[in-house]
PDB file of C-alpha atoms in Angstrom:
ATOM      1  CA  GLU U   1      61.917 -34.808 -37.597  1.00 48.00           C
ATOM      2  CA  SER U   2      59.099 -32.882 -35.931  1.00 46.00           C
ATOM      3  CA  GLU U   3      58.635 -29.379 -34.416  1.00 54.00           C
ATOM      4  CA  ALA U   4      57.798 -29.147 -30.852  1.00 54.00           C
ATOM      5  CA  TYR U   5      56.174 -26.030 -29.362  1.00 54.00           C
ATOM      6  CA  ILE U   6      53.435 -24.715 -27.176  1.00 57.00           C
ATOM      7  CA  ASP U   7      51.301 -21.873 -28.528  1.00 60.00           C
ATOM      8  CA  ASN U   8      48.371 -21.890 -26.096  1.00 63.00           C
ATOM      9  CA  ILE U   9      48.777 -20.413 -22.645  1.00 65.00           C
ATOM     10  CA  ILE U  10      46.391 -19.937 -19.747  1.00 67.00           C
ATOM     11  CA  LEU U  11      46.869 -16.750 -17.728  1.00 62.00           C
ATOM     12  CA  ASN U  12      44.626 -16.029 -14.816  1.00 59.00           C
ATOM     13  CA  ASN U  13      42.252 -18.748 -15.857  1.00 66.00           C
ATOM     14  CA  VAL U  14      41.864 -17.306 -19.325  1.00 70.00           C
ATOM     15  CA  LEU U  15      42.962 -19.383 -22.368  1.00 71.00           C
ATOM     16  CA  ILE U  16      45.067 -17.553 -24.885  1.00 67.00           C
ATOM     17  CA  GLU U  17      45.208 -19.485 -28.170  1.00 69.00           C
ATOM     18  CA  ASP U  18      47.835 -19.236 -30.906  1.00 66.00           C
ATOM     19  CA  PHE U  19      50.187 -17.288 -28.549  1.00 58.00           C
ATOM     20  CA  GLU U  20      53.028 -15.754 -30.676  1.00 59.00           C
ATOM     21  CA  ALA U  21      56.475 -14.851 -29.244  1.00 56.00           C
ATOM     22  CA  THR U  22      55.884 -11.282 -30.275  1.00 55.00           C
ATOM     23  CA  GLN U  23      52.388 -11.052 -28.776  1.00 56.00           C
ATOM     24  CA  GLN U  24      51.978  -8.854 -25.710  1.00 59.00           C
ATOM     25  CA  VAL U  25      50.142 -10.498 -22.799  1.00 57.00           C
ATOM     26  CA  ILE U  26      48.549  -8.291 -20.176  1.00 56.00           C
ATOM     27  CA  GLY U  27      47.391  -9.749 -17.009  1.00 55.00           C
ATOM     28  CA  SER U  28      47.192  -8.902 -13.293  1.00 54.00           C
ATOM     29  CA  VAL U  29      48.846 -10.646 -10.524  1.00 55.00           C
ATOM     30  CA  GLY U  30      46.699 -11.262  -7.537  1.00 64.00           C
ATOM     31  CA  ASP U  31      46.986  -9.177  -4.366  1.00 77.00           C
ATOM     32  CA  ASN U  32      49.496 -10.107  -1.644  1.00 83.00           C
ATOM     33  CA  VAL U  33      47.837  -9.676   1.778  1.00 85.00           C
ATOM     34  CA  VAL U  34      49.979 -10.136   4.825  1.00 85.00           C
ATOM     35  CA  VAL U  35      48.308  -9.664   8.308  1.00 87.00           C
ATOM     36  CA  ASP U  36      49.565 -10.080  11.744  1.00 88.00           C
ATOM     37  CA  ILE U  37      46.948  -9.676  14.548  1.00 88.00           C
ATOM     38  CA  SER U  38      48.025  -9.389  18.217  1.00 88.00           C
ATOM     39  CA  PRO U  39      47.380 -10.128  20.925  1.00 85.00           C
ATOM     40  CA  LYS U  40      46.174 -13.717  20.078  1.00 79.00           C
ATOM     41  CA  THR U  41      44.111 -13.762  23.273  1.00 82.00           C
ATOM     42  CA  LEU U  42      41.781 -11.157  24.785  1.00 83.00           C
ATOM     43  CA  ASP U  43      41.737 -11.727  28.611  1.00 85.00           C
ATOM     44  CA  PHE U  44      39.293  -9.622  30.513  1.00 86.00           C
ATOM     45  CA  GLY U  45      40.153 -11.284  33.840  1.00 85.00           C
ATOM     46  CA  THR U  46      37.514 -11.825  36.536  1.00 85.00           C
ATOM     47  CA  ILE U  47      34.166 -10.377  35.544  1.00 85.00           C
ATOM     48  CA  PRO U  48      31.661  -9.817  38.362  1.00 82.00           C
ATOM     49  CA  TYR U  49      28.461 -11.775  38.134  1.00 80.00           C
ATOM     50  CA  SER U  50      25.077 -10.049  38.085  1.00 79.00           C
ATOM     51  CA  TYR U  51      26.347  -6.436  37.672  1.00 82.00           C
ATOM     52  CA  ASP U  52      26.499  -3.809  35.099  1.00 89.00           C
ATOM     53  CA  VAL U  53      30.179  -3.849  33.963  1.00 89.00           C
ATOM     54  CA  THR U  54      32.398  -1.651  31.832  1.00 90.00           C
ATOM     55  CA  LYS U  55      35.804  -3.351  31.600  1.00 88.00           C
ATOM     56  CA  SER U  56      38.542  -2.393  29.150  1.00 89.00           C
ATOM     57  CA  GLY U  57      40.449  -5.100  27.570  1.00 88.00           C
ATOM     58  CA  SER U  58      43.603  -5.327  25.483  1.00 88.00           C
ATOM     59  CA  ASP U  59      43.935  -3.332  22.349  1.00 91.00           C
ATOM     60  CA  VAL U  60      43.976  -5.431  19.210  1.00 90.00           C
ATOM     61  CA  VAL U  61      46.559  -4.383  16.569  1.00 92.00           C
ATOM     62  CA  VAL U  62      45.980  -5.367  12.993  1.00 91.00           C
ATOM     63  CA  ASP U  63      49.284  -4.967  11.080  1.00 92.00           C
ATOM     64  CA  THR U  64      49.251  -5.277   7.270  1.00 90.00           C
ATOM     65  CA  SER U  65      52.977  -4.585   6.789  1.00 90.00           C
ATOM     66  CA  GLY U  66      54.166  -6.389   3.684  1.00 87.00           C
ATOM     67  CA  SER U  67      50.867  -6.332   1.939  1.00 87.00           C
ATOM     68  CA  ASP U  68      50.695  -5.126  -1.675  1.00 86.00           C
ATOM     69  CA  THR U  69      47.171  -4.669  -3.139  1.00 86.00           C
ATOM     70  CA  GLU U  70      45.950  -3.104  -6.273  1.00 83.00           C
ATOM     71  CA  SER U  71      43.720  -0.621  -4.292  1.00 86.00           C
ATOM     72  CA  GLY U  72      46.353   0.017  -1.661  1.00 89.00           C
ATOM     73  CA  PHE U  73      44.004  -1.124   1.164  1.00 90.00           C
ATOM     74  CA  VAL U  74      43.121  -4.280   3.076  1.00 90.00           C
ATOM     75  CA  ASP U  75      39.658  -4.761   4.525  1.00 90.00           C
ATOM     76  CA  VAL U  76      39.256  -6.447   7.921  1.00 89.00           C
ATOM     77  CA  GLU U  77      35.952  -7.584   9.348  1.00 88.00           C
ATOM     78  CA  VAL U  78      35.692  -8.982  12.939  1.00 88.00           C
ATOM     79  CA  THR U  79      32.921 -11.269  13.859  1.00 87.00           C
ATOM     80  CA  ILE U  80      32.326 -13.738  16.813  1.00 87.00           C
ATOM     81  CA  ASN U  81      32.004 -17.468  16.575  1.00 83.00           C
ATOM     82  CA  SER U  82      31.529 -20.249  19.144  1.00 84.00           C
ATOM     83  CA  ASP U  83      29.937 -18.059  21.724  1.00 88.00           C
ATOM     84  CA  ILE U  84      27.818 -20.673  23.340  1.00 88.00           C
ATOM     85  CA  THR U  85      26.269 -18.376  25.981  1.00 89.00           C
ATOM     86  CA  GLY U  86      26.094 -15.213  23.917  1.00 91.00           C
ATOM     87  CA  PHE U  87      28.144 -13.393  26.589  1.00 91.00           C
ATOM     88  CA  PHE U  88      30.553 -11.999  24.145  1.00 91.00           C
ATOM     89  CA  THR U  89      28.093 -11.533  21.332  1.00 91.00           C
ATOM     90  CA  GLN U  90      26.183  -9.150  23.547  1.00 92.00           C
ATOM     91  CA  LEU U  91      28.863  -7.544  25.684  1.00 92.00           C
ATOM     92  CA  LEU U  92      32.088  -7.442  23.669  1.00 92.00           C
ATOM     93  CA  GLN U  93      32.569  -3.944  21.948  1.00 92.00           C
ATOM     94  CA  PHE U  94      35.182  -2.607  19.682  1.00 91.00           C
ATOM     95  CA  LYS U  95      36.107   0.756  18.242  1.00 92.00           C
ATOM     96  CA  GLU U  96      39.009   2.042  16.220  1.00 92.00           C
ATOM     97  CA  SER U  97      41.594   3.740  18.504  1.00 93.00           C
ATOM     98  CA  GLY U  98      41.272   7.623  18.193  1.00 91.00           C
ATOM     99  CA  ASP U  99      37.512   7.453  17.792  1.00 91.00           C
ATOM    100  CA  PRO U 100      35.306   8.768  20.599  1.00 91.00           C
ATOM    101  CA  ASP U 101      34.006   6.265  23.189  1.00 89.00           C
ATOM    102  CA  THR U 102      30.527   6.765  21.711  1.00 89.00           C
ATOM    103  CA  SER U 103      31.637   4.789  18.655  1.00 89.00           C
ATOM    104  CA  PHE U 104      32.132   1.511  20.664  1.00 91.00           C
ATOM    105  CA  ALA U 105      29.888  -1.115  19.105  1.00 90.00           C
ATOM    106  CA  VAL U 106      29.059  -4.801  19.369  1.00 88.00           C
ATOM    107  CA  LEU U 107      30.328  -7.002  16.568  1.00 82.00           C
ATOM    108  CA  PRO U 108      30.161  -6.944  13.624  1.00 77.00           C
ATOM    109  CA  PHE U 109      30.644  -3.200  13.686  1.00 71.00           C
ATOM    110  CA  GLY U 110      31.621  -2.868  10.134  1.00 77.00           C
ATOM    111  CA  ILE U 111      34.695  -3.310   7.843  1.00 85.00           C
ATOM    112  CA  ILE U 112      37.897  -1.611   8.838  1.00 88.00           C
ATOM    113  CA  GLU U 113      39.824  -0.216   5.787  1.00 90.00           C
ATOM    114  CA  ILE U 114      43.695  -0.416   6.597  1.00 91.00           C
ATOM    115  CA  PRO U 115      46.310   1.034   4.207  1.00 91.00           C
ATOM    116  CA  GLU U 116      48.597  -1.553   2.803  1.00 88.00           C
ATOM    117  CA  SER U 117      51.676  -1.904   4.915  1.00 87.00           C
ATOM    118  CA  GLY U 118      49.979   0.091   7.677  1.00 92.00           C
ATOM    119  CA  SER U 119      48.192  -0.897  10.897  1.00 94.00           C
ATOM    120  CA  ALA U 120      45.024  -0.211  12.910  1.00 93.00           C
ATOM    121  CA  THR U 121      44.459  -0.443  16.638  1.00 94.00           C
ATOM    122  CA  LEU U 122      41.138  -1.609  18.028  1.00 92.00           C
ATOM    123  CA  ASN U 123      40.112  -0.858  21.552  1.00 93.00           C
ATOM    124  CA  THR U 124      38.028  -3.451  23.253  1.00 91.00           C
ATOM    125  CA  ARG U 125      35.772  -3.568  26.210  1.00 92.00           C
ATOM    126  CA  LEU U 126      33.011  -5.517  27.906  1.00 91.00           C
ATOM    127  CA  LYS U 127      29.868  -3.417  28.662  1.00 92.00           C
ATOM    128  CA  GLY U 128      26.564  -4.474  29.824  1.00 92.00           C
ATOM    129  CA  ASN U 129      24.807  -6.565  32.597  1.00 92.00           C
ATOM    130  CA  THR U 130      26.265 -10.027  33.266  1.00 89.00           C
ATOM    131  CA  ALA U 131      23.197 -11.346  35.225  1.00 88.00           C
ATOM    132  CA  SER U 132      21.489 -13.355  32.497  1.00 88.00           C
ATOM    133  CA  PHE U 133      24.769 -15.362  31.674  1.00 87.00           C
ATOM    134  CA  GLY U 134      25.394 -17.092  34.973  1.00 82.00           C
ATOM    135  CA  ALA U 135      28.693 -17.594  36.769  1.00 82.00           C
ATOM    136  CA  GLY U 136      31.503 -19.481  35.260  1.00 83.00           C
ATOM    137  CA  PRO U 137      34.235 -19.261  32.559  1.00 85.00           C
ATOM    138  CA  LYS U 138      33.166 -17.722  29.145  1.00 86.00           C
ATOM    139  CA  SER U 139      35.003 -18.193  25.881  1.00 87.00           C
ATOM    140  CA  ALA U 140      34.448 -17.547  22.215  1.00 88.00           C
ATOM    141  CA  THR U 141      36.326 -17.383  19.033  1.00 87.00           C
ATOM    142  CA  LEU U 142      37.057 -14.109  17.034  1.00 87.00           C
ATOM    143  CA  LEU U 143      36.924 -14.501  13.353  1.00 85.00           C
ATOM    144  CA  TYR U 144      38.873 -11.995  11.291  1.00 86.00           C
ATOM    145  CA  THR U 145      37.889 -11.935   7.610  1.00 87.00           C
ATOM    146  CA  ILE U 146      40.679 -10.326   5.615  1.00 87.00           C
ATOM    147  CA  THR U 147      40.188  -9.200   1.898  1.00 86.00           C
ATOM    148  CA  ALA U 148      42.012  -6.850  -0.460  1.00 83.00           C
ATOM    149  CA  MET U 149      39.833  -3.972  -0.943  1.00 67.00           C
ATOM    150  CA  PRO U 150      38.718  -3.716  -4.686  1.00 64.00           C
ATOM    151  CA  PRO U 151      40.168  -0.775  -6.471  1.00 62.00           C
ATOM    152  CA  ALA U 152      37.985   2.220  -6.876  1.00 60.00           C
TER     153      ALA U 152
END
């Protein structure tokens, strides 16, 4: 006859040895971040070649509904990848809705702090001279880096 039991546990990668049934264990459960970003594609239509342009694009909505974070906030950073010609890197601008037009900035323009289960709307536009980029289609990839904001 033998006894079978487990008296060591690992909680959040921390080994607790000789765990007793009456012992209290305090740990934290990781943040739950849920994000929906729309639209999936920003289409600026036909852009004139070799001109100074200011052309508004679609608003981007970042929705964090369903998130549950220790700090109560989700951080979002937007950057550009795969912009072979540099067209979007130099001309694409974002600002938070409600901010003055003078706050439009090229990416990365900083981290947006969104309350958990809230949303933020980002206005987009292309602004600048298109002459140095040549005619033809332009594309890039927007990279959204989402993190749970650390508690204060």
